[in-house]
């Protein structure tokens, strides 16, 4: 399932996939895979992404 | 004596690759992220399985027929190169190959030259030696196999580059 919340949060911060990837220390493809729902990130990576985007885990990764 | 020139050319090309692969931040060590490590594990698994299956296929082929157009050394080397290709191509197409994004991109021209050189030398070698050996062996076809392997990797890296640019653009 696509992670549209992450994509929109990244867009709201005006960051490209590469910029976000550089901030959290992963490859652009990894960010792309998370956004497309092809990869489930570890909790530590989720936290790094949340910190980079000023969001909580619930905001980005919790499915209702 | 006639082998000296190709060896020198090969050595120079390898040096060229090493120099071109070294970027300004050459000392900066890159690390695979968690997804890339997972991809590399999967690439190893697939390469290993490919090797097992191909070895069985060749073993059965040799058991059933004694007049194959190649010998066991050739078959074994083909399996090794195919395993390497499976590993490299799986990594390349899943974004787990540092070379594409950094050093490898810079060294692509040198790798391409090396591939062309090996292909030409390999074809010449096979044309010269195949008649006397009467079949494909490691000795008469290894250069061509290296050339083919490099060529496939270069083509796949370029395809991935194009795909990456489209995705980024």
Coordinates of C-alpha atoms in Angstrom, one line a residue:
Chain A
X1 CA 0.0 0.0 0.0
X2 CA 1.4 3.4 -1.0
X3 CA 2.4 5.7 1.8
X4 CA 0.8 8.9 0.6
X5 CA 1.2 10.5 4.0
X6 CA 4.9 10.4 3.8
X7 CA 4.9 11.7 0.3
X8 CA 2.7 14.6 1.1
X9 CA 4.7 15.4 4.3
X10 CA 7.9 15.4 2.2
X11 CA 6.2 17.6 -0.4
X12 CA 5.0 20.0 2.4
X13 CA 8.6 20.4 3.5
X14 CA 9.6 21.0 -0.1
X15 CA 12.1 18.2 0.0
X16 CA 12.9 15.9 -2.9
X17 CA 13.3 12.2 -2.3
X18 CA 17.1 12.6 -2.6
X19 CA 17.2 15.4 0.0
X20 CA 15.1 13.5 2.5
X21 CA 17.3 10.4 1.8
X22 CA 20.4 12.4 2.5
X23 CA 19.0 13.8 5.8
X24 CA 18.0 10.4 7.1
X25 CA 21.1 8.6 5.7
X26 CA 19.6 6.2 3.2
X27 CA 19.5 5.9 -0.5
X28 CA 16.9 7.7 -2.7
X29 CA 15.6 4.4 -3.8
X30 CA 14.8 3.4 -0.2
X31 CA 12.7 6.5 0.3
X32 CA 11.0 5.8 -3.1
X33 CA 10.3 2.2 -2.0
X34 CA 8.8 3.3 1.3
X35 CA 6.6 5.8 -0.5
X36 CA 5.5 3.2 -3.0
X37 CA 4.8 0.7 -0.2
X38 CA 7.4 -1.7 -1.5
X39 CA 9.5 -1.7 1.6
X40 CA 8.6 -1.7 5.3
X41 CA 11.3 0.4 7.1
X42 CA 12.7 -0.5 10.5
X43 CA 11.5 1.5 13.5
X44 CA 14.7 3.4 13.7
X45 CA 14.4 4.6 10.1
X46 CA 10.8 5.5 10.7
X47 CA 11.9 7.7 13.6
X48 CA 14.6 9.4 11.6
X49 CA 12.1 10.1 8.8
X50 CA 9.6 11.5 11.4
X51 CA 12.2 13.7 12.9
X52 CA 13.3 15.0 9.5
X53 CA 9.7 15.9 8.6
X54 CA 8.7 17.1 12.1
X55 CA 5.9 14.5 12.3
X56 CA 5.0 11.7 14.6
X57 CA 5.1 8.0 13.9
X58 CA 1.3 8.0 14.0
X59 CA 1.2 10.9 11.4
X60 CA 3.2 9.0 8.9
X61 CA 3.0 5.3 9.5
X62 CA -0.2 4.5 11.3
X63 CA -2.9 3.0 9.1
X64 CA -6.5 3.4 10.5
Chain B
X1 CA 55.7 -12.6 -26.2
X2 CA 52.6 -11.8 -28.3
X3 CA 50.6 -11.9 -25.0
X4 CA 52.6 -9.1 -23.5
X5 CA 50.9 -6.2 -25.3
X6 CA 47.3 -7.3 -24.3
X7 CA 48.4 -7.8 -20.7
X8 CA 50.0 -4.3 -20.6
X9 CA 46.9 -2.8 -22.2
X10 CA 44.7 -4.6 -19.7
X11 CA 46.8 -3.4 -16.8
X12 CA 46.7 0.2 -18.0
X13 CA 42.9 0.0 -18.4
X14 CA 42.5 -1.4 -14.9
X15 CA 44.6 1.5 -13.6
X16 CA 42.4 3.9 -15.6
X17 CA 39.3 2.4 -14.0
X18 CA 40.8 2.7 -10.5
X19 CA 41.8 6.3 -11.1
X20 CA 38.5 7.3 -12.7
X21 CA 36.6 5.5 -9.9
X22 CA 38.3 7.6 -7.3
X23 CA 36.2 10.8 -6.8
X24 CA 37.0 13.9 -4.8
X25 CA 35.6 12.3 -1.6
X26 CA 37.4 9.1 -2.3
X27 CA 38.1 8.6 1.4
X28 CA 34.5 8.9 2.4
X29 CA 33.3 5.5 3.1
X30 CA 29.8 4.7 1.9
X31 CA 27.5 2.3 3.7
X32 CA 24.6 0.3 2.5
X33 CA 21.3 1.2 4.1
X34 CA 19.0 -1.4 5.7
X35 CA 17.0 -2.0 2.5
X36 CA 20.1 -2.3 0.4
X37 CA 21.6 -4.9 2.7
X38 CA 18.4 -6.8 2.4
X39 CA 18.6 -6.6 -1.4
X40 CA 22.2 -7.8 -1.4
X41 CA 21.3 -10.8 0.8
X42 CA 18.6 -11.6 -1.7
X43 CA 21.0 -11.1 -4.6
X44 CA 23.4 -13.6 -2.9
X45 CA 20.6 -16.1 -2.4
X46 CA 19.5 -15.9 -6.1
X47 CA 23.1 -16.1 -7.3
X48 CA 23.7 -19.2 -5.2
X49 CA 20.5 -20.9 -6.3
X50 CA 21.4 -20.1 -9.9
X51 CA 24.8 -21.7 -9.4
X52 CA 23.3 -24.9 -7.9
X53 CA 20.7 -25.2 -10.7
X54 CA 23.2 -24.5 -13.5
X55 CA 25.8 -26.9 -12.1
X56 CA 23.1 -29.7 -11.9
X57 CA 22.1 -28.9 -15.5
X58 CA 25.7 -29.1 -16.8
X59 CA 26.3 -32.2 -14.7
X60 CA 23.4 -34.0 -16.3
X61 CA 24.4 -32.7 -19.7
X62 CA 27.9 -34.3 -19.3
X63 CA 26.4 -37.5 -17.9
X64 CA 24.1 -37.9 -20.9
X65 CA 26.3 -36.8 -23.7
X66 CA 30.0 -37.1 -24.3
X67 CA 30.0 -35.0 -27.5
X68 CA 29.2 -31.6 -26.1
X69 CA 30.7 -28.6 -27.9
X70 CA 32.4 -27.5 -24.6
X71 CA 34.4 -29.1 -21.8
X72 CA 33.8 -29.0 -18.0
X73 CA 36.2 -26.1 -17.5
X74 CA 34.1 -24.0 -19.8
X75 CA 30.8 -25.0 -18.1
X76 CA 32.2 -24.3 -14.7
X77 CA 33.4 -20.8 -15.8
X78 CA 30.1 -20.0 -17.4
X79 CA 28.3 -20.9 -14.2
X80 CA 30.6 -18.6 -12.2
X81 CA 30.1 -15.7 -14.6
X82 CA 26.3 -16.2 -14.6
X83 CA 26.2 -16.2 -10.8
X84 CA 28.2 -13.0 -10.8
X85 CA 25.8 -11.5 -13.3
X86 CA 22.8 -12.5 -11.3
X87 CA 24.2 -10.9 -8.2
X88 CA 25.3 -7.7 -10.0
X89 CA 22.2 -7.2 -12.1
X90 CA 19.8 -7.9 -9.2
X91 CA 21.8 -5.3 -7.2
X92 CA 21.8 -2.8 -10.0
X93 CA 18.1 -3.0 -10.8
X94 CA 17.1 -2.7 -7.1
X95 CA 19.3 0.4 -6.4
X96 CA 21.7 -1.4 -4.2
X97 CA 24.8 -0.8 -6.2
X98 CA 26.9 2.1 -5.2
X99 CA 28.7 2.2 -8.4
X100 CA 25.7 3.5 -10.3
X101 CA 25.2 6.6 -8.2
X102 CA 28.8 7.5 -7.5
X103 CA 32.0 5.9 -8.6
X104 CA 30.7 3.5 -11.0
X105 CA 29.1 6.2 -13.2
X106 CA 32.5 7.8 -13.6
X107 CA 34.2 4.6 -14.5
X108 CA 31.6 3.5 -17.0
X109 CA 33.7 4.7 -20.0
X110 CA 36.7 2.8 -18.8
X111 CA 34.7 -0.3 -18.2
X112 CA 33.1 0.0 -21.6
X113 CA 36.6 0.2 -23.2
X114 CA 37.7 -2.8 -21.3
X115 CA 34.5 -4.7 -22.4
X116 CA 35.1 -3.8 -26.1
X117 CA 38.8 -4.8 -25.8
X118 CA 38.0 -8.1 -24.2
X119 CA 35.2 -8.8 -26.8
X120 CA 37.6 -8.2 -29.7
X121 CA 40.4 -10.1 -28.1
X122 CA 38.0 -12.9 -27.1
X123 CA 36.7 -13.3 -30.7
X124 CA 40.2 -13.4 -32.1
X125 CA 41.2 -15.9 -29.5
X126 CA 38.3 -18.2 -30.2
X127 CA 38.8 -18.0 -34.0
X128 CA 42.4 -18.9 -33.5
X129 CA 42.1 -21.6 -30.9
X130 CA 38.7 -23.2 -31.4
X131 CA 39.8 -25.2 -34.4
X132 CA 42.7 -26.9 -32.6
X133 CA 40.8 -27.5 -29.4
X134 CA 37.7 -28.7 -31.4
X135 CA 35.4 -27.3 -28.6
X136 CA 34.9 -24.5 -26.2
X137 CA 37.3 -24.5 -23.3
X138 CA 38.2 -22.2 -20.5
X139 CA 41.4 -21.4 -22.2
X140 CA 40.0 -20.4 -25.6
X141 CA 36.9 -18.6 -24.4
X142 CA 37.6 -16.9 -21.0
X143 CA 38.4 -13.6 -22.6
X144 CA 35.2 -13.5 -24.5
X145 CA 33.2 -14.4 -21.4
X146 CA 34.8 -11.6 -19.5
X147 CA 33.9 -9.2 -22.4
X148 CA 30.3 -10.4 -22.5
X149 CA 30.0 -10.1 -18.7
X150 CA 31.3 -6.5 -18.7
X151 CA 29.2 -5.6 -21.7
X152 CA 26.0 -6.9 -20.0
X153 CA 26.8 -5.0 -16.8
X154 CA 27.6 -1.8 -18.6
X155 CA 24.3 -2.0 -20.6
X156 CA 22.3 -2.7 -17.4
X157 CA 24.0 0.2 -15.6
X158 CA 23.1 2.5 -18.4
X159 CA 19.5 1.3 -18.5
X160 CA 19.2 1.8 -14.8
X161 CA 20.7 5.3 -15.2
X162 CA 18.1 6.2 -17.8
X163 CA 15.3 4.8 -15.6
X164 CA 16.7 6.7 -12.6
X165 CA 16.8 10.0 -14.5
X166 CA 13.2 9.5 -15.8
X167 CA 12.1 8.8 -12.2
X168 CA 13.9 11.8 -10.8
X169 CA 12.8 14.1 -13.6

